Amino acid sequence: MRWLFSCLLLGALGLVQALSSSGSRLLVVIEEITDKEKYSRFWVDLEGLGPALSPNRLLEFVNRNGNILLTLSGDSPTPTAISSLLLELDIHLPPDRTSLVVDHLNYDTLSASEKHDVLLLPQPSALRPDVRNFFGGDGLIAFPRGVAQELGNDSPHLAPILRAGGTAYSYNPKDETENVEDPFAVGEQISLVSSMQARNSARFTVLGSVEALEDTWFDAKVKALDGKQSKTANQEFARQVSAWTFMEAGVLRVGKVEHHLSSTNEKVPGNDSVFQLGYLNPKIYRVKNDVTFNLELSEYAYDRLSPLTILPADSLQLEFSMLSPFHRLNLQPILHTPNSTVFSTTFKTPDQHGIFAFKVNYKRPFLTNVEVKREVTVRHFAHDEYPRSWEISGGWPWIAGIWVTIAGWLSFVWIFLYSEPAYEKGKGKKSQ
Amino acid sequence: MRLRSYLSSVILGLCTISSATAASWGFDDGSVSIHGKKAGVGAGAKEKLVEKKPLVKPITLGASETVKVLVTIKEDKKAKRPHQAFLRLEEKQSHLETSYAFAVKESGKGKVEIARKDIPAQLLASKDPLSASIIIGSFGTTKAYYSHAFDLVLEQNAESAVPPPEKPLRYGKLPEIHHKFRADPTSPPKIITLVFTAAVLFALPILVATVSLEWK
């Protein structure tokens, strides 16, 4: 139902744009899970804007937590406004305004046997072993007349969703030369579907080919060069991309955040070895206290909250830091509820007093950012928390010295008070 | 039934024959050579390249040398200019790759020269040889050519050492930190303590004894 609605939106907006911004096949779909009314006003604004659709307004929209799915087409020139908007995000489009991606080894022989501009790409696999893959599958995606994008290397916010094959390249069909001398981008450096997730977790996806979303391509029959015929997985891929862009997949929610003083008993295995002392979330701890930190995280998928699973190659980390982290520890899942997972770790507070913070900063490609910070004070040892003087064996000579001095003085006083001077017998006078 | 199966096998046979005679891109007179300002280890090396047969021995590229690949591209024995003629360098471990376009003349003769500085820094840092493949393709039904041609070894020595590229920030897990606590204050061995405590404790009776001896 959700998907049907966004399909309609695409269509309706397409009409509007065709009327208002001359000839451009730009489709801007804006949708947010919770607050559709907020954005219906934006649509009204959009109709009024027309060719005055500026990069600044779209960036402002992203800054206000809006999500954008932008589609490009190889059939018509990309407006310079769009090129400059994407350049702000460090996504580079070919400088020639018309360009196509072709691949002479991975194309659909049924529809593009001459022009080779319909690429057949397998559904993408995970970018890295510690990154979740929301766009995977076994099918082939048909990508007709796509526009190549090259992603800048510096930004951690950019991630390619679908890359072209190693033999693909981008060229300008209006260029009359017989052989391409200096292509804009080649091979797997071409990103056909790129994603940008801003620091406020707003998502911006650039889809290189608007035709890939057409009904005809959703269940078309394609034939690869090696003769294998199959149906395209375009519908599933389009659903995955729009679900990710519009915050229906890969959204993390923070539940309870708790920390407490604990006592550890190494003899008991697992989580039962930690026992809470005192009340939850105190504001002050002491140097060298055993502290337990619990964090509840859930993942929102389509319509419900479910427990979050961290990939084995990845870890959720807690930093206990003052100006820089004194501890950086992996949080382990200890409890699964029907809607969430509770992650926990126990550690000893450092032997440095000051204002510390529990920080969880979990940012990964394709997942919304999780930033949790709780500040606590760590105080010194109190006067009665040190070992007693007689328990320190090195101090015994000094304690003995004190008592010997006291005893010596008292015995001198007693002897002095109760001793008589020596008198000579018969004289009655003190002897000199 | 038998006639149907007979007919279908005939059709299949015809199909295979027709596909075998379909046009395909290829090259002739291929060669790869190293050119450098001075005579290094690999300079002056020249090897012939043959379609679909990669070279067994890798080619070494020194610090200020250039690798030059020459081919005469043909479509089915006829020299022709294709739309795409690339030399693709791939790093085997990370699968990072880039391609360089051949400059192809009307006669089909193509040439590409790659200097050490043209290779991106991420590939330069590789210890394994880079795998070089030739891609030739164009529009139409002619089958494109894509095959491994040779391995390129980057000679790593003092003068060719390039500082590795600065790793860009990527979100991922960071190394664990465990705070190292200061050592607890310790006391010396108990035997030393006991000796000195005994010395202190016995000082008083010894003093009393000495003084009372004086009196007597």
XYZ file of C-alpha atoms in Angstrom:
648
model
C 0.000 0.000 0.000
C 2.813 2.305 0.937
C 4.573 1.546 -2.293
C 1.492 2.171 -4.355
C 1.118 5.591 -2.809
C 4.675 6.636 -3.619
C 4.243 5.353 -7.172
C 1.315 7.678 -7.642
C 3.308 10.514 -6.200
C 5.990 9.912 -8.750
C 3.497 10.043 -11.562
C 1.674 13.110 -10.335
C 4.818 15.069 -9.715
C 6.150 14.055 -13.099
C 3.180 15.737 -14.771
C 3.594 18.858 -12.698
C 7.266 19.112 -13.502
C 6.740 18.533 -17.189
C 4.399 21.496 -17.222
C 6.422 23.843 -15.094
C 10.075 23.267 -15.886
C 10.374 23.102 -19.643
C 11.410 19.742 -20.977
C 13.200 18.512 -17.892
C 12.523 14.934 -16.903
C 13.470 15.639 -13.341
C 11.330 13.865 -10.779
C 11.653 14.934 -7.205
C 9.811 12.729 -4.758
C 9.581 13.906 -1.218
C 7.991 11.751 1.400
C 8.440 11.296 5.106
C 6.931 8.628 7.298
C 5.370 10.686 10.025
C 4.521 14.091 8.679
C 3.067 14.100 5.218
C 1.267 17.398 5.729
C 4.534 19.228 6.243
C 5.648 18.198 2.830
C 2.388 18.722 0.968
C 3.071 22.402 1.455
C 6.449 21.841 -0.109
C 4.777 20.252 -3.124
C 2.600 23.279 -3.535
C 5.713 25.419 -3.310
C 7.373 23.186 -5.863
C 4.612 23.727 -8.403
C 5.084 27.428 -8.006
C 8.876 27.244 -8.248
C 9.272 25.707 -11.645
C 12.638 26.550 -13.189
C 13.527 28.458 -10.028
C 14.127 25.166 -8.211
C 17.429 26.090 -6.674
C 20.070 23.919 -5.010
C 19.780 26.067 -1.902
C 16.128 25.251 -1.354
C 16.742 21.540 -1.736
C 19.695 21.629 0.649
C 17.583 23.551 3.138
C 15.011 20.829 2.808
C 17.595 18.170 3.613
C 18.783 20.211 6.588
C 15.232 20.164 7.900
C 15.319 16.334 7.853
C 13.617 15.863 4.497
C 14.518 12.923 2.261
C 14.943 13.258 -1.470
C 15.012 10.705 -4.258
C 16.365 12.269 -7.409
C 16.237 10.545 -10.790
C 18.287 11.439 -13.824
C 17.785 10.445 -17.407
C 20.273 9.787 -20.159
C 17.753 10.866 -22.768
C 17.587 14.533 -21.876
C 20.158 17.048 -20.687
C 20.551 17.385 -16.922
C 19.838 20.928 -15.719
C 22.827 22.828 -14.367
C 20.906 23.459 -11.150
C 20.895 19.727 -10.502
C 24.570 19.371 -11.389
C 25.522 22.117 -8.982
C 23.263 20.671 -6.261
C 24.987 17.334 -6.582
C 28.391 18.984 -6.600
C 27.553 20.418 -3.176
C 27.233 16.830 -2.003
C 30.489 15.810 -3.758
C 28.656 13.718 -6.381
C 30.114 14.510 -9.787
C 28.077 14.304 -12.974
C 29.625 14.247 -16.454
C 30.460 17.765 -17.642
C 28.662 17.113 -20.958
C 25.028 17.596 -20.164
C 23.984 14.598 -22.251
C 25.773 11.401 -21.411
C 25.030 7.709 -21.344
C 26.573 4.712 -19.691
C 27.195 1.796 -22.037
C 28.735 -1.603 -21.508
C 29.604 -3.722 -24.523
C 29.813 -6.876 -22.430
C 26.843 -6.658 -20.053
C 23.876 -5.407 -22.009
C 20.380 -6.622 -22.788
C 20.449 -8.240 -26.211
C 16.668 -8.098 -26.551
C 16.171 -4.359 -26.308
C 19.594 -2.821 -26.913
C 21.443 -5.128 -29.235
C 22.879 -2.227 -31.235
C 23.205 0.593 -28.786
C 24.203 -1.414 -25.693
C 22.760 1.240 -23.425
C 20.586 -1.058 -21.319
C 22.941 -2.427 -18.688
C 22.266 -5.716 -16.940
C 23.660 -5.650 -13.430
C 23.338 -8.182 -10.629
C 21.724 -6.919 -7.455
C 24.517 -5.412 -5.375
C 26.333 -7.173 -2.549
C 27.483 -5.571 0.719
C 29.972 -2.711 0.362
C 32.165 -3.998 3.195
C 31.761 -6.923 5.573
C 30.686 -4.574 8.364
C 28.044 -2.716 6.334
C 24.466 -3.932 6.077
C 23.160 -4.599 2.601
C 19.618 -3.380 2.008
C 19.676 -3.833 -1.758
C 20.719 -7.438 -2.238
C 19.104 -10.286 -4.045
C 19.631 -12.805 -6.801
C 18.085 -11.061 -9.755
C 19.353 -8.903 -12.579
C 18.588 -5.207 -12.735
C 18.018 -3.652 -16.153
C 19.373 -0.103 -16.219
C 18.362 1.660 -19.431
C 20.099 4.845 -20.494
C 21.668 5.757 -17.186
C 23.741 8.766 -16.211
C 27.106 8.054 -14.602
C 27.970 9.616 -11.265
C 31.366 9.723 -9.703
C 31.535 9.977 -5.923
C 34.129 12.158 -4.211
C 36.515 10.240 -2.014
C 36.617 12.478 1.027
C 33.093 12.318 2.335
C 32.037 9.475 4.648
C 28.409 10.355 3.976
C 28.412 9.048 0.390
C 27.915 5.400 -0.472
C 27.313 3.830 -3.883
C 24.239 1.626 -3.980
C 24.690 0.216 -7.480
C 27.950 0.346 -9.400
C 28.486 -0.392 -13.080
C 30.519 -3.369 -14.221
C 34.251 -3.285 -14.866
C 33.860 -2.830 -18.614
C 31.300 -0.003 -18.596
C 32.068 3.608 -19.448
C 30.257 6.892 -19.879
C 30.251 8.829 -23.153
C 28.468 11.703 -24.818
C 26.194 10.451 -27.640
C 26.310 13.876 -29.285
C 30.050 13.557 -29.630
C 30.890 12.657 -33.221
C 34.233 10.929 -32.625
C 34.405 7.286 -33.498
C 36.340 6.223 -30.494
C 36.114 7.554 -26.967
C 39.422 9.081 -25.914
C 38.833 10.537 -22.480
C 35.741 9.100 -20.846
C 34.350 10.831 -17.768
C 34.260 7.669 -15.704
C 34.983 4.013 -16.304
C 34.322 0.669 -14.768
C 33.326 0.227 -11.182
C 34.107 3.858 -10.404
C 30.796 4.663 -12.099
C 28.069 4.797 -9.496
C 24.661 4.403 -11.109
C 22.641 4.752 -7.907
C 24.346 6.854 -5.231
C 23.268 7.671 -1.731
C 24.121 10.447 0.684
C 23.139 10.363 4.316
C 23.613 13.697 6.062
C 24.736 14.100 9.661
C 21.103 14.546 10.713
C 20.378 11.197 8.980
C 18.367 12.805 6.168
C 18.789 10.774 2.985
C 19.382 11.850 -0.579
C 19.464 9.182 -3.291
C 20.397 9.801 -6.905
C 19.005 7.236 -9.316
C 20.886 7.380 -12.612
C 18.035 6.193 -14.788
C 14.424 7.208 -14.409
C 13.458 4.625 -17.023
C 14.431 1.819 -14.670
C 11.330 2.740 -12.654
C 8.956 2.445 -15.607
C 6.278 -0.255 -15.579
C 7.669 -1.823 -18.732
C 10.981 -2.469 -17.033
C 9.496 -3.795 -13.829
C 8.901 -7.269 -15.188
C 10.595 -7.186 -18.549
C 12.321 -10.212 -20.010
C 15.999 -9.634 -20.585
C 18.647 -11.747 -22.241
C 22.302 -11.416 -21.373
C 25.149 -11.958 -23.815
C 25.623 -15.529 -22.675
C 22.067 -16.328 -23.736
C 20.502 -16.620 -20.298
C 17.003 -15.200 -20.241
C 15.471 -13.927 -17.042
C 13.032 -11.439 -15.631
C 14.335 -8.202 -14.230
C 14.435 -7.519 -10.512
C 13.706 -3.828 -11.126
C 10.552 -3.780 -9.040
C 12.263 -5.264 -6.028
C 15.260 -2.956 -6.420
C 13.049 0.122 -6.791
C 11.150 -0.888 -3.677
C 14.401 -1.352 -1.757
C 15.802 2.010 -2.869
C 12.656 3.956 -2.084
C 12.212 2.169 1.232
C 15.730 3.114 2.237
C 15.432 6.702 1.026
C 12.147 7.390 2.743
C 13.198 6.043 6.109
C 11.317 2.766 5.910
C 14.447 0.658 6.232
C 17.703 1.103 8.089
C 16.283 3.371 10.778
C 17.613 2.892 14.305
C 15.821 3.987 17.471
C 17.360 4.404 20.899
C 15.277 3.079 23.814
C 16.419 3.102 27.416
C 19.870 4.309 28.401
C 20.922 3.125 31.854
C 24.095 3.036 33.876
C 24.707 1.965 37.451
C 27.307 0.957 39.990
C 27.753 -2.781 40.034
C 29.585 -5.461 41.887
C 31.223 -8.175 39.856
C 31.500 -11.773 40.873
C 33.825 -13.584 38.495
C 32.706 -17.005 39.658
C 29.290 -16.650 38.023
C 29.431 -16.855 34.211
C 27.820 -14.480 31.767
C 25.734 -11.506 32.616
C 24.645 -12.791 36.034
C 28.107 -11.987 37.344
C 27.141 -8.325 37.430
C 24.909 -7.179 40.259
C 23.487 -3.666 40.575
C 24.414 -1.680 43.673
C 22.505 1.485 44.471
C 20.050 3.248 42.213
C 19.969 3.735 38.437
C 21.737 6.555 36.596
C 23.527 8.224 39.502
C 25.179 11.552 38.758
C 28.429 10.746 40.481
C 30.811 7.821 40.576
C 34.152 7.324 42.258
C 37.538 6.523 40.800
C 37.921 2.764 40.247
C 34.250 1.864 40.585
C 32.757 -1.032 38.620
C 30.124 0.521 36.376
C 27.645 -1.180 34.016
C 26.176 0.615 30.998
C 23.021 -0.666 29.232
C 21.671 0.642 25.946
C 18.464 -0.468 24.254
C 18.394 -0.205 20.451
C 15.721 -1.171 17.939
C 15.552 -1.171 14.194
C 12.517 0.211 12.426
C 11.669 -1.864 9.356
C 8.651 -0.908 7.224
C 6.089 -0.767 10.006
C 7.461 -2.225 13.213
C 10.317 -2.022 15.650
C 12.433 -5.137 15.794
C 15.612 -6.143 17.650
C 18.839 -4.853 16.159
C 21.511 -7.336 15.088
C 25.042 -6.064 14.700
C 27.062 -7.827 11.983
C 29.941 -9.969 13.291
C 32.543 -7.799 11.564
C 31.093 -4.687 13.128
C 30.685 -3.598 16.752
C 28.690 -1.091 18.742
C 31.125 0.779 20.938
C 30.885 2.757 24.168
C 33.408 5.479 24.898
C 33.951 6.665 28.450
C 35.726 9.912 27.823
C 36.700 13.204 29.339
C 38.485 15.112 26.582
C 39.487 11.927 24.824
C 38.296 8.389 25.366
C 39.779 6.616 28.381
C 37.848 3.458 27.524
C 36.445 2.327 24.177
C 34.617 -0.936 24.705
C 32.458 -3.174 22.519
C 28.890 -3.446 23.747
C 27.552 -6.998 23.829
C 23.885 -7.890 23.371
C 22.545 -9.343 26.602
C 18.819 -9.324 26.154
C 16.381 -9.518 23.229
C 12.892 -8.168 23.744
C 10.226 -8.474 21.024
C 11.012 -4.930 19.891
C 14.604 -4.253 20.779
C 18.005 -5.513 21.837
C 19.742 -4.417 25.042
C 23.519 -4.001 24.769
C 25.693 -3.857 27.849
C 29.235 -3.717 29.140
C 30.894 -3.420 32.580
C 34.148 -1.619 33.246
C 36.214 0.097 35.946
C 36.137 3.893 36.001
C 39.632 5.303 35.328
C 41.876 6.482 38.136
C 41.452 10.092 37.052
C 38.808 12.321 38.586
C 36.766 14.752 36.494
C 33.614 15.108 34.440
C 33.294 12.100 32.147
C 30.672 11.176 29.577
C 29.292 7.861 28.380
C 29.291 8.280 24.597
C 27.844 5.941 21.995
C 28.508 7.210 18.495
C 27.304 4.599 16.016
C 27.416 5.858 12.450
C 27.432 3.388 9.606
C 26.602 3.642 5.888
C 22.900 3.008 5.253
C 21.930 3.185 8.958
C 20.685 6.300 10.714
C 23.120 7.869 13.141
C 22.960 6.960 16.813
C 24.512 9.470 19.206
C 23.994 9.031 22.932
C 25.802 11.071 25.578
C 25.350 10.935 29.348
C 27.574 13.036 31.616
C 28.687 11.899 35.077
C 31.175 13.119 37.670
C 33.985 10.874 38.835
C 35.228 11.893 42.281
C 38.420 11.034 44.193
C 38.579 8.556 47.038
C 36.923 9.960 50.178
C 38.973 10.145 53.361
C 37.397 7.012 54.744
C 37.869 5.009 51.550
C 41.589 4.492 51.884
C 43.062 1.456 53.711
C 43.560 1.980 57.489
C 47.032 2.840 58.678
C 47.707 -0.456 60.418
C 46.741 -2.355 57.266
C 49.732 -0.860 55.475
C 52.612 -3.062 56.490
C 55.244 -0.502 55.449
C 53.975 1.848 58.148
C 54.507 -0.436 61.123
C 57.948 0.973 62.104
C 56.448 4.473 62.180
C 53.437 3.397 64.235
C 55.755 1.532 66.566
C 57.895 4.661 66.785
C 54.920 6.806 67.831
C 53.834 4.404 70.540
C 57.367 3.886 71.754
C 57.785 7.662 72.068
C 54.533 7.916 74.056
C 55.497 5.041 76.314
C 59.003 6.454 76.794
C 57.703 9.892 77.796
C 55.147 8.503 80.219
C 57.673 6.249 81.870
C 60.104 9.171 82.242
C 57.378 11.274 83.873
C 56.472 8.463 86.272
C 60.074 7.797 87.209
C 60.765 11.506 87.681
C 57.720 12.072 89.825
C 58.213 9.115 92.060
C 61.982 9.118 92.503
C 63.816 10.764 95.464
C 67.140 12.491 95.377
C 69.932 10.572 97.169
C 70.370 11.880 100.874
C 73.532 11.162 103.082
C 72.733 9.288 106.332
C 72.766 11.364 109.618
C 73.325 14.761 108.072
C 69.714 15.663 107.239
C 70.909 17.943 104.526
C 71.127 17.372 100.826
C 74.506 16.225 99.820
C 76.177 18.562 97.437
C 7.570 -36.422 -32.429
C 10.689 -37.752 -34.036
C 10.356 -35.320 -36.929
C 9.922 -32.447 -34.438
C 12.985 -33.429 -32.482
C 14.966 -33.906 -35.710
C 13.930 -30.483 -36.961
C 14.757 -28.833 -33.635
C 18.221 -30.377 -33.605
C 18.812 -29.150 -37.159
C 17.750 -25.660 -36.166
C 19.997 -25.835 -33.120
C 22.868 -26.924 -35.361
C 22.289 -24.023 -37.709
C 22.155 -21.645 -34.789
C 25.487 -22.796 -33.445
C 27.055 -22.481 -36.872
C 25.712 -18.959 -37.253
C 26.967 -17.909 -33.818
C 30.383 -19.301 -34.609
C 30.571 -17.081 -37.652
C 29.337 -13.958 -35.771
C 31.781 -11.085 -35.956
C 34.044 -10.371 -32.989
C 36.609 -7.776 -32.089
C 40.231 -8.675 -31.613
C 43.725 -7.376 -32.219
C 46.896 -8.208 -34.081
C 50.522 -7.187 -33.693
C 50.069 -6.524 -30.010
C 53.120 -5.592 -27.986
C 53.914 -4.222 -24.571
C 57.199 -2.457 -23.841
C 58.841 -0.433 -21.111
C 60.448 2.902 -21.879
C 62.515 4.818 -19.433
C 64.946 7.693 -19.214
C 67.704 5.463 -17.969
C 68.399 1.773 -18.434
C 66.746 0.230 -15.410
C 66.061 -3.427 -14.749
C 62.962 -3.610 -16.911
C 63.758 -0.879 -19.422
C 63.835 -1.947 -23.010
C 61.762 -5.030 -22.273
C 59.370 -5.761 -25.108
C 56.918 -8.605 -25.303
C 54.433 -9.676 -27.939
C 50.786 -9.868 -27.002
C 48.527 -12.510 -28.485
C 44.731 -12.531 -28.342
C 43.295 -14.486 -25.442
C 46.701 -15.671 -24.215
C 47.999 -13.748 -21.197
C 51.739 -13.370 -20.786
C 53.278 -15.811 -18.348
C 55.990 -13.537 -16.981
C 54.987 -10.227 -15.410
C 56.305 -6.890 -16.714
C 58.197 -4.704 -14.232
C 57.624 -0.981 -14.171
C 60.355 1.046 -12.522
C 60.308 4.453 -10.930
C 60.371 6.864 -13.881
C 59.392 4.466 -16.617
C 56.435 4.253 -18.938
C 54.661 1.149 -20.138
C 53.550 1.338 -23.762
C 51.020 -1.026 -25.297
C 50.547 -1.143 -29.071
C 47.790 -3.043 -30.845
C 46.219 -3.129 -34.275
C 42.528 -3.544 -33.652
C 40.460 -5.517 -36.088
C 36.920 -6.653 -36.434
C 37.014 -10.108 -37.955
C 40.406 -9.744 -39.691
C 39.553 -6.246 -40.963
C 41.337 -3.337 -39.267
C 38.773 -0.966 -37.777
C 38.340 1.718 -35.122
C 36.124 0.603 -32.231
C 34.259 2.901 -29.920
C 35.876 1.498 -26.803
C 39.496 0.350 -26.551
C 40.726 0.361 -22.962
C 43.582 -1.073 -20.984
C 42.220 -1.960 -17.555
C 44.491 -2.197 -14.501
C 43.076 -4.027 -11.511
C 44.471 -4.601 -8.061
C 43.672 -8.179 -7.120
C 43.239 -7.808 -3.359
C 40.958 -4.795 -3.141
C 39.401 -5.076 -6.631
C 40.124 -1.409 -7.264
C 40.508 -0.764 -10.956
C 40.897 1.943 -13.526
C 41.047 1.988 -17.315
C 43.109 3.937 -19.826
C 41.803 4.616 -23.313
C 43.867 3.667 -26.366
C 44.439 6.413 -28.910
C 43.236 4.631 -32.029
C 43.918 5.908 -35.533
C 41.761 5.318 -38.614
C 43.924 2.372 -39.565
C 43.034 0.597 -36.351
C 46.472 1.079 -34.808
C 46.056 1.845 -31.128
C 48.592 3.033 -28.610
C 48.434 3.727 -24.893
C 51.268 4.932 -22.676
C 50.998 4.775 -18.930
C 53.621 6.531 -16.876
C 54.165 5.654 -13.246
C 52.562 8.929 -12.198
C 49.387 8.160 -14.173
C 48.592 5.234 -11.930
C 46.371 6.227 -8.996
C 48.015 6.230 -5.566
C 45.762 3.475 -4.241
C 47.042 1.087 -6.913
C 50.658 2.222 -6.583
C 50.808 1.057 -3.000
C 50.022 -2.515 -4.005
C 52.641 -5.183 -3.331
C 51.016 -7.739 -5.665
C 51.246 -7.339 -9.441
C 48.400 -5.425 -11.063
C 46.466 -7.407 -13.618
C 46.182 -5.656 -16.993
C 43.368 -6.578 -19.380
C 42.400 -5.304 -22.796
C 38.787 -4.347 -23.509
C 37.723 -3.737 -27.109
C 34.080 -3.122 -27.906
C 31.746 -1.117 -30.007
C 28.091 -0.701 -30.910
C 26.363 -3.317 -32.999
C 26.226 -7.073 -32.770
C 29.983 -7.679 -32.972
C 31.180 -9.549 -29.919
C 33.399 -7.429 -27.678
C 36.846 -8.590 -26.604
C 37.849 -8.658 -22.940
C 40.741 -10.748 -21.787
C 43.653 -10.646 -19.376
C 46.796 -9.547 -21.209
C 49.675 -9.330 -18.738
C 50.620 -8.664 -15.127
C 52.316 -5.419 -14.190
C 54.717 -5.453 -11.263
C 55.471 -2.075 -9.698
C 59.074 -1.908 -8.667
C 59.151 -0.554 -5.136
C 62.441 1.038 -4.225
C 63.682 4.158 -2.470
C 63.270 6.552 -5.388
C 59.874 5.276 -6.400
C 58.496 5.313 -2.885
C 55.436 7.511 -2.810
C 53.890 8.315 0.565
C 50.718 6.214 0.846
C 47.551 8.204 0.182
C 45.870 9.649 3.268
C 43.053 7.325 4.221
C 39.762 9.210 3.984
C 37.380 9.168 6.954
C 35.006 6.229 6.764
C 32.509 5.281 9.449
C 33.324 1.964 11.032
C 34.397 0.454 14.308
C 37.478 1.933 15.983
C 40.148 0.045 17.939
C 39.270 -0.798 21.531
C 40.906 1.222 24.318
C 41.332 -0.121 27.826
C 42.578 2.382 30.374
C 45.870 1.423 31.965
C 45.556 2.031 35.667
C 48.411 3.368 37.747
C 50.004 0.730 39.915
C 48.635 0.546 43.467
C 51.039 1.842 46.099
C 52.986 -1.107 47.520
C 54.790 -1.803 50.765
C 58.252 -3.331 51.014
C 58.594 -6.991 51.974
C 57.248 -7.746 55.433
C 60.529 -9.146 56.769
C 62.280 -5.772 56.410
C 59.345 -4.075 58.108
C 59.397 -6.534 60.991
C 63.122 -6.105 61.562
C 62.840 -2.349 61.830
C 59.675 -2.504 63.943
C 61.467 -4.812 66.356
C 64.416 -2.394 66.431
C 62.107 0.493 67.306
C 60.181 -1.443 69.914
C 63.261 -2.701 71.677
C 64.796 0.790 71.789
C 62.775 1.667 74.904
C 63.753 -1.225 77.179
C 67.387 -0.858 76.078
C 67.267 2.817 76.983
C 65.745 2.094 80.393
C 68.283 -0.575 81.075
C 71.185 1.696 80.121
C 69.969 4.547 82.312
C 69.300 2.361 85.344
C 72.797 0.887 85.041
C 74.166 4.414 85.274
C 72.245 5.066 88.452
C 73.467 1.978 90.089
